[in-house]
Short mmCIF file of C-alpha atoms and ligand atoms in Angstrom, two decimals:
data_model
loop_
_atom_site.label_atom_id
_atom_site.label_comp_id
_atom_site.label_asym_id
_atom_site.label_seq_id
_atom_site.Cartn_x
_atom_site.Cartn_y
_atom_site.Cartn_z
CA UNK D 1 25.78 -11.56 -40.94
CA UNK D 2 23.00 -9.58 -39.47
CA UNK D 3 19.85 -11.86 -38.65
CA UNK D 4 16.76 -11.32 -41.14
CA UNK D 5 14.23 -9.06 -40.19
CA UNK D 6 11.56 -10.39 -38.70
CA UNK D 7 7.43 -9.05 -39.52
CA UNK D 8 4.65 -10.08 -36.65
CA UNK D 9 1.97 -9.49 -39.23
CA UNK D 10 -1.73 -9.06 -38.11
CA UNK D 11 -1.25 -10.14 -34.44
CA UNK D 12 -3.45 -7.86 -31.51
CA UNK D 13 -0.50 -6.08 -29.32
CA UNK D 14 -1.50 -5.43 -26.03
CA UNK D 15 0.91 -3.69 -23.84
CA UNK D 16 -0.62 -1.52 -21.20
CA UNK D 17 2.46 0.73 -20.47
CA UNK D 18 2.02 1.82 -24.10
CA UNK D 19 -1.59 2.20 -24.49
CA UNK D 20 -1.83 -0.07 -26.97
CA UNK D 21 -4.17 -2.66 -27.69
CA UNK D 22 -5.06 -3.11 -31.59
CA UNK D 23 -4.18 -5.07 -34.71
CA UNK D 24 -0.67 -3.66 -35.73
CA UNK D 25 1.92 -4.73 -37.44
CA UNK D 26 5.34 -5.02 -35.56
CA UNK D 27 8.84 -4.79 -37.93
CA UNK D 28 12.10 -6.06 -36.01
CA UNK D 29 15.63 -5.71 -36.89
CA UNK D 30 18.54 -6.32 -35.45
CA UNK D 31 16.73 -7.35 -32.35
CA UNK D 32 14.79 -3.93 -31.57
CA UNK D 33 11.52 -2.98 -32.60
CA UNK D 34 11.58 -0.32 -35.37
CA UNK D 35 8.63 0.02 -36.53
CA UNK D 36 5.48 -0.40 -35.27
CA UNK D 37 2.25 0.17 -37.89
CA UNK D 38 -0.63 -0.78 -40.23
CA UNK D 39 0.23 -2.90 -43.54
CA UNK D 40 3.95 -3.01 -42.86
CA UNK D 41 5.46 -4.29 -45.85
CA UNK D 42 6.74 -7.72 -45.42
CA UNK D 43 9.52 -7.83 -48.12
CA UNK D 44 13.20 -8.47 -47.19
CA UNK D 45 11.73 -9.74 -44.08
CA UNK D 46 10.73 -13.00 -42.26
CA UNK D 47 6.91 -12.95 -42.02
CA UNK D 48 5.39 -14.41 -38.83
CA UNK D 49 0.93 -14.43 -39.38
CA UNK D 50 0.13 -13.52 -36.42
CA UNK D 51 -3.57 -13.30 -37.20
CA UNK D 52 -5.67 -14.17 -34.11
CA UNK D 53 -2.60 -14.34 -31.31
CA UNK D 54 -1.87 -11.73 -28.94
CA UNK D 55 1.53 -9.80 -29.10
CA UNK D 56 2.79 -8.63 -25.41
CA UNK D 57 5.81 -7.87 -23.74
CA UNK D 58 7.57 -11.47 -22.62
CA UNK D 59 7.14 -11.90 -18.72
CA UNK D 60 9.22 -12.21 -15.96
CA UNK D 61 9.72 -13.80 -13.07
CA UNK D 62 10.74 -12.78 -9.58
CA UNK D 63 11.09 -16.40 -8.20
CA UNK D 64 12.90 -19.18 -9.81
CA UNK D 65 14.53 -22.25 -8.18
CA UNK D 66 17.03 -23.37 -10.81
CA UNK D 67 18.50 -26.43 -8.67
CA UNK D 68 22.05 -25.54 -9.88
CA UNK D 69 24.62 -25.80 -9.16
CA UNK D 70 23.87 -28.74 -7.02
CA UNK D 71 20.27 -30.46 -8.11
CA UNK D 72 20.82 -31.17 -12.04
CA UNK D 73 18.75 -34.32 -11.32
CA UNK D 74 15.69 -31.86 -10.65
CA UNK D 75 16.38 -29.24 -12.58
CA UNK D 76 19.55 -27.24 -14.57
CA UNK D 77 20.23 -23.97 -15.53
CA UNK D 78 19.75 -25.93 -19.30
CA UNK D 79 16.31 -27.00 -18.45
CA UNK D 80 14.78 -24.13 -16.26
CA UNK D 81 15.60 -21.77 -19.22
CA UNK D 82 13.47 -23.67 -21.54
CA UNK D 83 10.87 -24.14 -19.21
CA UNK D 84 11.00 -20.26 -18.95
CA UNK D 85 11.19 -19.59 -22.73
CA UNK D 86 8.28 -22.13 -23.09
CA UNK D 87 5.98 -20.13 -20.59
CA UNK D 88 6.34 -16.94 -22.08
CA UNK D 89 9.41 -15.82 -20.07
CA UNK D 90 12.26 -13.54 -21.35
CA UNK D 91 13.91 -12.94 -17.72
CA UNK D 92 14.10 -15.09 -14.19
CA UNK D 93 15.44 -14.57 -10.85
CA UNK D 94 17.09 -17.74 -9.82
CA UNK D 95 16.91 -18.08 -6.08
CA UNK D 96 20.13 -18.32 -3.70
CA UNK D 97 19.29 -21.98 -2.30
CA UNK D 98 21.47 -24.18 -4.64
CA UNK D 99 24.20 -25.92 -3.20
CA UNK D 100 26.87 -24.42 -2.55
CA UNK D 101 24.51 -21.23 -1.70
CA UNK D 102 24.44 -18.50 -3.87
CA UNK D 103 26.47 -16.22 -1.35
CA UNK D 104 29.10 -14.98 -3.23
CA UNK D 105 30.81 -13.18 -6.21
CA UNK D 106 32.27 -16.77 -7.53
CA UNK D 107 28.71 -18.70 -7.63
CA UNK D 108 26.22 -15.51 -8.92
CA UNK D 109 29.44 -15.62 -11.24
CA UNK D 110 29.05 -19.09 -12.26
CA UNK D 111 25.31 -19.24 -12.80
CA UNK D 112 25.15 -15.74 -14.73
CA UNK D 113 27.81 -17.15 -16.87
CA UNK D 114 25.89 -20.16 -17.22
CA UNK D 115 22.79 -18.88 -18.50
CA UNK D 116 24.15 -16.47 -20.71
CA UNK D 117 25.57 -19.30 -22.44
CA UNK D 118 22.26 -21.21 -22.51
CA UNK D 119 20.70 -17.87 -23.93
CA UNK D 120 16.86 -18.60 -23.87
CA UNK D 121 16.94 -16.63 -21.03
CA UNK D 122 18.39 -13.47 -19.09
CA UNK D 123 19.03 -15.28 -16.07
CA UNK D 124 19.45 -12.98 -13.16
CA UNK D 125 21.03 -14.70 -9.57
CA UNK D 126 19.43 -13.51 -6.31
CA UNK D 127 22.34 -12.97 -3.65
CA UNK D 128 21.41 -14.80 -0.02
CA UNK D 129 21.12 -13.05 2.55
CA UNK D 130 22.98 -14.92 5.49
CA UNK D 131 26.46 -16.64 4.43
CA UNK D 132 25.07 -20.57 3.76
CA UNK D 133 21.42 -19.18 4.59
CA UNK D 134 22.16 -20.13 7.79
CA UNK D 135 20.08 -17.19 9.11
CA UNK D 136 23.29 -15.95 11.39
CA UNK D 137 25.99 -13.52 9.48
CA UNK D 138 25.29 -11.77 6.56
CA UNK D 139 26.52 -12.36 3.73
CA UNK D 140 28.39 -10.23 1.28
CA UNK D 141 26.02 -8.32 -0.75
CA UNK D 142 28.51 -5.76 -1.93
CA UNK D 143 30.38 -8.59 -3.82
CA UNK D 144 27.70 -9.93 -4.99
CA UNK D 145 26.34 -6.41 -6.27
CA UNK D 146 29.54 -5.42 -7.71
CA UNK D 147 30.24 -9.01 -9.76
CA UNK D 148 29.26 -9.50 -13.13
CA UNK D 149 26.07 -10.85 -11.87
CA UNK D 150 25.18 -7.36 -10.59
CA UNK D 151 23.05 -8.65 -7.78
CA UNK D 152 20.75 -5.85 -6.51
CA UNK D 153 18.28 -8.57 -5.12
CA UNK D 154 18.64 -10.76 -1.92
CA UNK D 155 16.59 -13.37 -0.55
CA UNK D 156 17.76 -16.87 1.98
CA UNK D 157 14.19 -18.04 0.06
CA UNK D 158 13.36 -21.80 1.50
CA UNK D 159 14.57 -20.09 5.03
CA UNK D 160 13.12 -17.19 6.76
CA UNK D 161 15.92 -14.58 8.19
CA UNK D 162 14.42 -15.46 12.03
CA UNK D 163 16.86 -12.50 13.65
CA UNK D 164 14.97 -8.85 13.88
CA UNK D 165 18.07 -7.48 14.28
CA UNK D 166 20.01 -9.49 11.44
CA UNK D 167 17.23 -8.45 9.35
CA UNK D 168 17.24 -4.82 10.09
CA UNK D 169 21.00 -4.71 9.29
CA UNK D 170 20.02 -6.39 5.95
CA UNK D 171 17.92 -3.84 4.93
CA UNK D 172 20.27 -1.20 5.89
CA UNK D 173 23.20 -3.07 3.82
CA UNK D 174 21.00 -3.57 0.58
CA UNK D 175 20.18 0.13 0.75
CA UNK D 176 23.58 1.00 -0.12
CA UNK D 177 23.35 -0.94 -3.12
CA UNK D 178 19.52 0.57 -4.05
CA UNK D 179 18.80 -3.06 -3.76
CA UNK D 180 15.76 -5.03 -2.49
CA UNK D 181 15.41 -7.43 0.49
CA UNK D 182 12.71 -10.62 0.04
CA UNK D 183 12.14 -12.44 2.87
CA UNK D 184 10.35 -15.78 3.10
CA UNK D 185 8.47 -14.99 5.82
CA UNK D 186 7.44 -18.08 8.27
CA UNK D 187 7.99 -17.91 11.98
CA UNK D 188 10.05 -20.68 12.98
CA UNK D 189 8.37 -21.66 15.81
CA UNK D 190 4.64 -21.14 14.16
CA UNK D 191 5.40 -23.22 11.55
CA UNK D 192 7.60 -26.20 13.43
CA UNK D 193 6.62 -29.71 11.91
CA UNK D 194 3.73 -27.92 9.82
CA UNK D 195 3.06 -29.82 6.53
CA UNK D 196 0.24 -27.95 5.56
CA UNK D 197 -2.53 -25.11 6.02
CA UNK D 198 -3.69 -25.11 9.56
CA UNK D 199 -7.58 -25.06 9.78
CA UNK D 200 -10.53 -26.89 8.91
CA UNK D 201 -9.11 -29.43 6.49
CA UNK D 202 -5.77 -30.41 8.43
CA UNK D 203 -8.18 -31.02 11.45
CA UNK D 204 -10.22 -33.53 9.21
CA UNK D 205 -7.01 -34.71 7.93
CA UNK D 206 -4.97 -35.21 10.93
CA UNK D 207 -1.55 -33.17 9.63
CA UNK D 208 -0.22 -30.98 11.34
CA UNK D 209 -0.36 -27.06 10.23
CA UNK D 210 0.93 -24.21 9.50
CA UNK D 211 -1.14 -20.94 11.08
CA UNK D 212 -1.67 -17.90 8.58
CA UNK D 213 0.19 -16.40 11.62
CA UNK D 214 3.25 -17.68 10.89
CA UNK D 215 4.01 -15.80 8.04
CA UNK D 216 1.73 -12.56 9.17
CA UNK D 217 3.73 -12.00 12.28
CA UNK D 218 6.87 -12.14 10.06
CA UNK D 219 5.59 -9.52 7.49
CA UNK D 220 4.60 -7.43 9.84
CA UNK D 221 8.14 -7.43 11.85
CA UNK D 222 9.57 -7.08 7.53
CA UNK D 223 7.04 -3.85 7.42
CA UNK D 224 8.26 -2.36 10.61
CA UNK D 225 11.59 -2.90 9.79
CA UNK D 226 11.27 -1.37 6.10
CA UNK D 227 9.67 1.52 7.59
CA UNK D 228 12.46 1.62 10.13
CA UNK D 229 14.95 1.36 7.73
CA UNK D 230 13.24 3.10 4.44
CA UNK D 231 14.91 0.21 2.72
CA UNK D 232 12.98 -1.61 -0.16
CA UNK D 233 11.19 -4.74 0.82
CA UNK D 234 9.99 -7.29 -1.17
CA UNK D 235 7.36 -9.97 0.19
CA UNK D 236 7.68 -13.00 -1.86
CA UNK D 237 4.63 -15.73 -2.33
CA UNK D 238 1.65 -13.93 0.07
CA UNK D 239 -0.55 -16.79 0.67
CA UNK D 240 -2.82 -15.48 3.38
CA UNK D 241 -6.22 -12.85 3.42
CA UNK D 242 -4.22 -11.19 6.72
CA UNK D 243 -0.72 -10.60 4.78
CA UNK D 244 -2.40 -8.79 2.13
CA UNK D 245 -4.13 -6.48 4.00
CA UNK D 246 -1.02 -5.84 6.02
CA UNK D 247 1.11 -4.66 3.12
CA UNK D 248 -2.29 -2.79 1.68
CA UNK D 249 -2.05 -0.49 4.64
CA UNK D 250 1.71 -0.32 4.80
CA UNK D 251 1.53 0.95 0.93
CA UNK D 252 -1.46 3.32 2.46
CA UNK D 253 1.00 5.11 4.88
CA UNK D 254 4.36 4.99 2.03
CA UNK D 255 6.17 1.91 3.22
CA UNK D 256 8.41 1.28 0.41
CA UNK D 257 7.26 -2.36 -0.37
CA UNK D 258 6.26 -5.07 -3.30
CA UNK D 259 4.49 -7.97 -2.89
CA UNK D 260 4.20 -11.12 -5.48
CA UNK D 261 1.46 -13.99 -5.29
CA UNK D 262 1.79 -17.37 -7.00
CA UNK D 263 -0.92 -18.85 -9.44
CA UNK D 264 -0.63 -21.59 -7.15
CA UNK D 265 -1.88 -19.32 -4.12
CA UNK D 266 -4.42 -17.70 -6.16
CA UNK D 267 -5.93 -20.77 -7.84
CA UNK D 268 -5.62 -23.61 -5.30
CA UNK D 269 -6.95 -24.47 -2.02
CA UNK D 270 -5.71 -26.48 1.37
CA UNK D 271 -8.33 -29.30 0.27
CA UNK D 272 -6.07 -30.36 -2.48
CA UNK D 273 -4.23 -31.96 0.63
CA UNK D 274 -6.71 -34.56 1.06
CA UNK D 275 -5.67 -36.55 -1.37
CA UNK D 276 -1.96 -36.58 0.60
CA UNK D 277 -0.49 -36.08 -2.97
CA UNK D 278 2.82 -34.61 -2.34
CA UNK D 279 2.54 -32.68 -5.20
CA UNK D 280 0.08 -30.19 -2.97
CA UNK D 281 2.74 -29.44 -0.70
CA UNK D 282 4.47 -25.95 -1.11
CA UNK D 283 5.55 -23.56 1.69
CA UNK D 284 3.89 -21.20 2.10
CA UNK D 285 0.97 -23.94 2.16
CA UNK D 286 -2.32 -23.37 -0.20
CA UNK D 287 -4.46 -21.54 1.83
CA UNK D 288 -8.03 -21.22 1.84
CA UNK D 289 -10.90 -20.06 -0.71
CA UNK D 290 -11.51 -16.91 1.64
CA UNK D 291 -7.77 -16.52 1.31
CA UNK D 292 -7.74 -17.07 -2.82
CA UNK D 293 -10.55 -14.47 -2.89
CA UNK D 294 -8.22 -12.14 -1.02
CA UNK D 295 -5.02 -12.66 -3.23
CA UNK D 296 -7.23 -11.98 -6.22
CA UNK D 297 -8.87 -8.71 -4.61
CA UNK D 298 -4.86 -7.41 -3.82
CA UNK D 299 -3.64 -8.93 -7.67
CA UNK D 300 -6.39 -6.86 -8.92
CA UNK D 301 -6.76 -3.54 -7.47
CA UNK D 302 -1.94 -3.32 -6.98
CA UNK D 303 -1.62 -4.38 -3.81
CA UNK D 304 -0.15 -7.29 -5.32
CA UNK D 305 2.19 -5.89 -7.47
CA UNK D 306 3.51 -8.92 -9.66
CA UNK D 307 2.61 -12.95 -10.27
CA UNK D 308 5.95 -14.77 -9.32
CA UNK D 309 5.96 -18.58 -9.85
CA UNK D 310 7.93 -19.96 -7.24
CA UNK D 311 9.05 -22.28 -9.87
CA UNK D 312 10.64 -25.60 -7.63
CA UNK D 313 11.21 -27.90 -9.25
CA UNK D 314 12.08 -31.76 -7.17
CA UNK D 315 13.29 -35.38 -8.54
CA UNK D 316 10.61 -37.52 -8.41
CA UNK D 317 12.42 -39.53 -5.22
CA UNK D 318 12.78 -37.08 -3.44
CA UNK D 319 9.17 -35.47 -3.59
CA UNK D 320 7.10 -38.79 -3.81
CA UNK D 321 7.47 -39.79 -0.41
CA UNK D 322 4.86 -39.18 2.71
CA UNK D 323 2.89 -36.21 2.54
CA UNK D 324 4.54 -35.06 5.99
CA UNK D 325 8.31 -35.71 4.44
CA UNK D 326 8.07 -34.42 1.36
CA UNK D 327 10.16 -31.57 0.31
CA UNK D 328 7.63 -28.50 -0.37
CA UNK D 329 7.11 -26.72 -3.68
CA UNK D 330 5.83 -26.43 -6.96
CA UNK D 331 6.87 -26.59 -10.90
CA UNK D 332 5.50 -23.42 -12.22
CA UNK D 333 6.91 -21.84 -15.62
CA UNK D 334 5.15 -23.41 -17.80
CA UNK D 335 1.36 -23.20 -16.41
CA UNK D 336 1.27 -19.68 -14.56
CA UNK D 337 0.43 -17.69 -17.77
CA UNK D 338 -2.17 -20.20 -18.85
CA UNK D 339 -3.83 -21.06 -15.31
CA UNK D 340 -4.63 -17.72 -15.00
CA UNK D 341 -5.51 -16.52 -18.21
CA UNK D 342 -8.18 -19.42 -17.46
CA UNK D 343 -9.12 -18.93 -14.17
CA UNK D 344 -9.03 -14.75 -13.81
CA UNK D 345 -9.53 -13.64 -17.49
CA UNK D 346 -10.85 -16.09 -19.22
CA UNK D 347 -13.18 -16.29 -16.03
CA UNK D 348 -14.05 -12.59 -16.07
CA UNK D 349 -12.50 -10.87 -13.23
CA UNK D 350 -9.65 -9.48 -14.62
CA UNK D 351 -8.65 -7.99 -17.58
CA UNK D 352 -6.10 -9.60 -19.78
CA UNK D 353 -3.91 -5.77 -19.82
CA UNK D 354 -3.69 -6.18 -15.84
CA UNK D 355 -2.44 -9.78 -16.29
CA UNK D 356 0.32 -8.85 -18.92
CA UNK D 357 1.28 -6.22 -16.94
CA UNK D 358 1.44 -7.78 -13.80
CA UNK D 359 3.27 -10.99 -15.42
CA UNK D 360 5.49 -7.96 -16.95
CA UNK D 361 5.95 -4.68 -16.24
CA UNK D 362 5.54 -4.80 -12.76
CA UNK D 363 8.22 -7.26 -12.22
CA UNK D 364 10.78 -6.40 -14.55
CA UNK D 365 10.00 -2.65 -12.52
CA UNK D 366 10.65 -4.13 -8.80
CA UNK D 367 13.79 -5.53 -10.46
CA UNK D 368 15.04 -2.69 -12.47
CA UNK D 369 15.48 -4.97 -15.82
CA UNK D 370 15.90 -2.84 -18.32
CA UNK D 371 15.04 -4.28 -21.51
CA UNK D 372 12.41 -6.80 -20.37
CA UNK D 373 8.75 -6.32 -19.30
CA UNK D 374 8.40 -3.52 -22.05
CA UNK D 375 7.23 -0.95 -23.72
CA UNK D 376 6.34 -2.28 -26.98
CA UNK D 377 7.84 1.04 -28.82
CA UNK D 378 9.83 1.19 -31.86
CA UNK D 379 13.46 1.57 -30.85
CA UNK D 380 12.66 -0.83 -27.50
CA UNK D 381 14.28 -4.77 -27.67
CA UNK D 382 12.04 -7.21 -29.40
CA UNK D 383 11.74 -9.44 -26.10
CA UNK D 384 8.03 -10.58 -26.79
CA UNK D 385 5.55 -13.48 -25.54
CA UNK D 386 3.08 -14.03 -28.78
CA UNK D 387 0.03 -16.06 -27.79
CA UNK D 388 -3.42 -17.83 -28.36
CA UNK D 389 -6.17 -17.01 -26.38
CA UNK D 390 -8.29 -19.71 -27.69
CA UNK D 391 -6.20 -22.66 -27.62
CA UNK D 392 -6.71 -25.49 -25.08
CA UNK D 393 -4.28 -28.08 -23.97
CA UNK D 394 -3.92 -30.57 -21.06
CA UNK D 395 -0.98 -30.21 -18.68
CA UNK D 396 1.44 -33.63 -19.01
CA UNK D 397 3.97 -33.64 -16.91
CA UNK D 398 6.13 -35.98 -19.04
CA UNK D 399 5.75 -33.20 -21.78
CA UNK D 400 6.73 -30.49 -19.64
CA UNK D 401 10.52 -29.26 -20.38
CA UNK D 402 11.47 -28.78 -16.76
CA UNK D 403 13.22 -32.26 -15.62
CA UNK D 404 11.22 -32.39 -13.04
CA UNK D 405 7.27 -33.52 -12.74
CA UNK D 406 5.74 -32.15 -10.20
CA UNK D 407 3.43 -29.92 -11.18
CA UNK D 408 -0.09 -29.52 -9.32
CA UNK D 409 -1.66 -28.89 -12.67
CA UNK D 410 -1.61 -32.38 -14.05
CA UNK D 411 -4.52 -33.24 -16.51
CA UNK D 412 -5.92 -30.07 -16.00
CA UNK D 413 -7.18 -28.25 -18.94
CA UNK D 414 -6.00 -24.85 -19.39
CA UNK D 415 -6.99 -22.52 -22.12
CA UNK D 416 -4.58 -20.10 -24.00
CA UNK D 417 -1.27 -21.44 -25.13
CA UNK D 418 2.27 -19.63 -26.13
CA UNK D 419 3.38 -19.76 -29.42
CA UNK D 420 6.45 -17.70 -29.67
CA UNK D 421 8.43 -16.30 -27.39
CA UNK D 422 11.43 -13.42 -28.29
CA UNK D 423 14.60 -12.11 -26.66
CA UNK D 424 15.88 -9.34 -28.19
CA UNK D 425 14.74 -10.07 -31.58
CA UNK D 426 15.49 -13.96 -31.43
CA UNK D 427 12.98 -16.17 -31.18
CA UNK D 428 13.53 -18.79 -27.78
CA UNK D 429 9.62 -21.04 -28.73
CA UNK D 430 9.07 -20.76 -32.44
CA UNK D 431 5.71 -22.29 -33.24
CA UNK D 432 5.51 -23.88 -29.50
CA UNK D 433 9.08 -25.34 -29.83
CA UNK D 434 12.33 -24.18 -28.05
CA UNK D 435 14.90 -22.70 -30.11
CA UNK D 436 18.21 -24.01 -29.09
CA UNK D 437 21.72 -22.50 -29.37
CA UNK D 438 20.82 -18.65 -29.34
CA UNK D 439 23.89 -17.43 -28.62
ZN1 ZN S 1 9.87 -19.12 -0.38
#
């Protein structure tokens, strides 16, 4: 039986790719949009008031760590998807680092397959780029690309590809495949025994740190070698003031490249760390406010094509240990769409059309997802994030859905708050709640 149709009545639709931003009514059936108008007649149909919430296209997200196969204690394919659904999220890259590695046909396979039967999500694997991540052969991207999975999207994430030349070849192989290369860039021997930001505050601290250097030495080698090549690359988590203007002038003379920042890396600084709270550490480290300033210039003005979470999530024994030994990274889903509607457009320095849109658009572009990140159009799949811009709420970690806790936004108040989210005409958060069992 075909579902009801469903009427968002009264809601503001912003969606920058379409010009729109106005009260409008938006009719769905059979999971597309098929009309889109003023005093849309409800009957036959499922009415949702959305008087007073904001109607967008649902976001997506670059830069996932789904923990399986191999970490269902921290996190499962289960749980990450309804952390996704609950932060607005119609589509996530899972990263390769699960053990076994994502390096082949049989485990992109395994966790497309997965997902799909979860169904909150579209769930798209990234392929690694070295066999086991191991930084030394290259694994096979054209299985990978030509599996269900369809991987067009290759990362060793966690690991930095050290080898210029292993890395050159990499970009070369993706090419064939139109794919795109994202390197987690951190000089080995920069950032050897680094637990957090070298400067000011790890002097006063006594940890040892990690120079901006490390991972601006790397992106520039990754530019040179995308210009080299003409491959795509893609710079994951930019945490420094000297990495963004690096890829600004690479995009200045046509490098093909995309860059993503983190709302941890644009909201949070290294002096967190004083408290030794594991749950600062994240690699690449928070940086500094000169830093944060810079991330926000590059978010604003392109440079910075995309937000990307960086979602990682970690059992609470394994992250609650010395500052030093702790395992780095960050639970992100749930907050990124609310920390920085607070602290960029509730704040005033960015408008929230740029924030959809780079939550959106831009990523599901970079990507090539049809389907997600918009336009808001009749005849286009009903995969929407409806949300308040005036609610507040408190980050609990024990409320989160993620299994795992460690997220840096504990007790922190956050204004704006998702209320539904949509995938192609089903709803995955119905009044704040995950929808189980979509497919
Ligand atoms: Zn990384």
């Amino acid at each position: 039986m075909p579902a009801k149709p469903v009427l968002l009545q009264g809601g503001r639709v912003v969606d920058p790719a379409s010009g729109i931003d106005g009260t409008i009514d938006v009719l769905i059936e059979r999971g597309t949009i098929s009309t889109l108008g003023h005093g849309l007649s409800g009957e036959g149909a499922t009415v949702i008031d959305c008087r007073g919430l904001v109607i967008a296209p649902a976001f997506v997200d670059l830069h996932t760590h789904l923990r399986e196969p191999g970490r269902e204690d921290a996190e499962t394919i289960a749980s990450g998807s309804r952390a996704a659904a609950a932060g607005g999220f119609s589509a996530v890259c899972a990263m390769a680092n699960t053990e076994p590695v994502a390096d082949s046909a049989a485990v992109v396979e395994q966790v497309f397959n997965t997902a799909r039967a979860v169904g909150l999500v579209d769930v798209y694997p990234v392929g690694a780029i070295t066999v086991g991540l191991q930084g030394e052969r290259l694994a096979e991207f054209g299985e990978m690309h030509d599996s269900k999975a369809g991987v067009n999207f290759f990362s060793d994430d966690g690991r930095c590809v050290q080898d210029s030349g292993l890395m050159r070849r990499a970009l070369e192989y993706a090419k064939a495949f139109g794919a795109i290369v994202a390197n987690h860039a951190e000089d080995a021997g920069l950032a050897e025994g680094g637990a957090m930001n070298e400067g000011e505050v790890s002097g006063l601290l006594g940890l040892p740190g990690v120079p901006d250097e490390a991972e601006e030495l790397v992106i520039a080698r990754d530019l040179a070698l995308a210009r080299l090549t003409g491959s795509r690359l893609h710079v994951p988590h930019v945490s420094t003031a000297g990495s963004v203007e690096l890829i600004r002038a690479a995009k200045t003379i046509g490098i093909d490249v995309t860059a993503e920042a983190t709302p941890h890396h644009l909201c949070m600084t290294d002096t967190l760390v004083a408290s030794f709270d594991p749950v600062y550490k994240v690699a690449p480290p928070l940086r500094t406010r000169a830093d944060i300033d810079a991330l926000r210039a590059g978010l604003i003005d392109g440079t910075i094509d995309c937000v990307a979470t960086d979602h990682a999530p970690h059992a609470r024994e394994d992250k609650e240990r010395e500052f030093d030994k702790a395992p780095p990274g960050m639970l992100g889903l749930e907050t990124a769409f609310p920390v920085l509607y607070t602290e960029l457009v509730a704040a005033g320095l960015m408008s929230l059309g740029d924030l959809i849109t780079r939550m959106s658009a831009a990523p599901a572009r970079i990507r090539d997802l049809d389907g997600h990140g918009g336009p808001i159009a009749a005849g286009a799949p009903a995969t929407l994030v409806i949300f308040d811009t005036e609610a507040r709420w408190t980050v609990d970690p024990a409320r989160l859905q993620s299994l795992s806790e460690n997220t840096p936004f504990a007790g922190r108040e956050l204004q704006s708050r998702i209320v539904h989210t949509m995938l192609a005409g089903k709803f995955t958060v119905r009044d704040g709640e995950v929808v189980d069992g979509q497919r």
